[in-house]
Amino acid sequence: GESVGLHLPTLSVQEGDNSIINCAYSNSASDYFIWYKQESGKGPQFIIDIRSNMDKRQGQRVTVLLNKTVKHLSLQIAATQPGDSAVYFCAEDNYGQNFVFGPGTRLSVLP
Amino acid sequence: DVKVTQSSRYLVKRTGEKVFLECVQDMDHENMFWYRQDPGLGLRLIYFSYDVKMKEKGDIPEGYSVSREKKERFSLILESASTNQTSMYLCASSWGGTGANIQYFGAGTRLSVL
């Protein structure tokens, strides 16, 4: 079946720097994408979503970019803070029924 | 805020035991899901349900069953627990309707089968 993957399993950034977390997807028909954040000992938490008719969407300190040509999704976090340390998942709409989740990228924020 | 509550954070069971994992959501969501999460494998869908008494197999249903007798409650059942079912189990819920919608997750149940 279709799958969603991540380029990097771990990412370390300095506090205050911007973070970019990448995701490759394989189903060109996917219509909807979500980024989740999972802190240690907690369930995944919704961060931001984007539909395929958009290239960019901004939230509070986060931006999601969608490049349909190369089937690539990225999450940008501005001015990364210690509280941003977590595992980040992208999720791809699976034919409108549910989602396919990537394996996750662990973001570590260095003091 | 949406709240998805899983009855146990940690469970330790023995091989062969019947295990029930309970999940309750308070937002009147039509859809509910059970996933397991293993290191390096991400979230894998076990079962999901679009309505009361309805269930659909996900990607890895073998060894599991589910029950949805009430809209707010979705139970995952391990008929005879095995060591390879040691994992983190996550429940989620979402609105129904056309297309996939944001899934809201519980805190998870970490199950150890000895």
Coordinates of C-alpha atoms in Angstrom, one line a residue, chain B residues 7-93:
Chain B
S7 CA -8.6 3.5 30.9
S8 CA -5.1 2.3 31.8
R9 CA -1.7 3.9 31.2
Y10 CA 0.2 0.7 32.0
L11 CA -0.8 -2.9 31.9
V12 CA 1.1 -6.1 32.6
K13 CA -0.5 -9.3 31.5
R14 CA 0.6 -12.9 31.1
T15 CA 0.7 -14.9 27.8
G16 CA -2.7 -16.4 27.1
E17 CA -4.7 -13.9 29.1
K18 CA -7.7 -12.1 27.6
V19 CA -7.0 -8.3 27.7
F20 CA -9.4 -5.5 27.4
L21 CA -8.3 -1.9 26.5
E22 CA -11.0 0.7 26.9
C23 CA -11.3 4.1 25.2
V24 CA -13.9 6.8 25.8
Q25 CA -14.3 10.1 23.9
D26 CA -16.5 13.0 25.0
M27 CA -17.0 14.9 21.7
D28 CA -19.7 12.7 20.1
H29 CA -17.3 11.7 17.4
E30 CA -18.6 9.1 14.9
N31 CA -15.2 7.6 14.1
M32 CA -12.9 5.8 16.5
F33 CA -9.6 4.0 15.9
W34 CA -7.1 1.7 17.6
Y35 CA -3.4 1.8 16.7
R36 CA -0.3 0.2 18.0
Q37 CA 3.0 2.1 18.1
D38 CA 6.3 0.4 18.0
P39 CA 9.8 2.0 17.8
G40 CA 10.7 2.6 14.1
L41 CA 7.4 1.5 12.8
G42 CA 5.2 4.4 13.6
L43 CA 1.5 4.1 14.1
R44 CA -0.2 1.0 12.6
L45 CA -4.0 0.8 12.4
I46 CA -5.5 -2.2 14.0
Y47 CA -9.3 -1.6 13.8
F48 CA -11.6 1.3 13.3
S49 CA -15.3 2.0 13.6
Y50 CA -17.5 4.5 11.8
D51 CA -20.6 4.0 13.9
V52 CA -22.0 2.0 16.8
K53 CA -21.7 -1.7 16.3
M54 CA -19.7 -1.2 13.1
K55 CA -16.1 -2.2 12.7
E56 CA -13.5 -2.3 10.0
K57 CA -10.2 -4.1 9.9
G58 CA -7.1 -2.0 9.7
D59 CA -3.6 -3.0 8.6
I60 CA -2.8 -5.4 11.4
P61 CA -6.1 -6.9 12.8
E62 CA -4.7 -10.4 13.5
G63 CA -4.9 -11.4 17.1
Y64 CA -7.3 -8.5 18.0
S65 CA -11.0 -7.8 18.0
V66 CA -13.0 -4.7 18.9
S67 CA -16.4 -3.8 20.3
R68 CA -18.4 -0.6 20.0
E69 CA -21.7 -0.9 21.8
K70 CA -22.0 2.8 22.5
K71 CA -20.9 5.8 20.4
E72 CA -18.5 7.1 23.0
R73 CA -16.7 3.9 23.8
F74 CA -14.4 1.7 21.7
S75 CA -12.8 -1.4 23.2
L76 CA -9.8 -3.3 21.9
I77 CA -9.7 -7.0 22.9
L78 CA -6.7 -9.3 22.8
E79 CA -8.4 -12.8 23.0
S80 CA -5.2 -14.5 24.0
A81 CA -2.3 -12.2 24.6
S82 CA 1.1 -13.0 23.2
T83 CA 4.5 -11.5 23.8
N84 CA 4.6 -10.0 20.3
Q85 CA 1.6 -7.9 21.4
T86 CA 3.7 -6.0 23.9
S87 CA 3.4 -2.4 22.6
M88 CA 2.0 1.0 23.1
Y89 CA -1.7 1.2 22.1
L90 CA -3.3 4.4 21.1
C91 CA -7.0 5.2 20.7
A92 CA -8.2 8.1 18.5
S93 CA -11.5 9.6 17.5

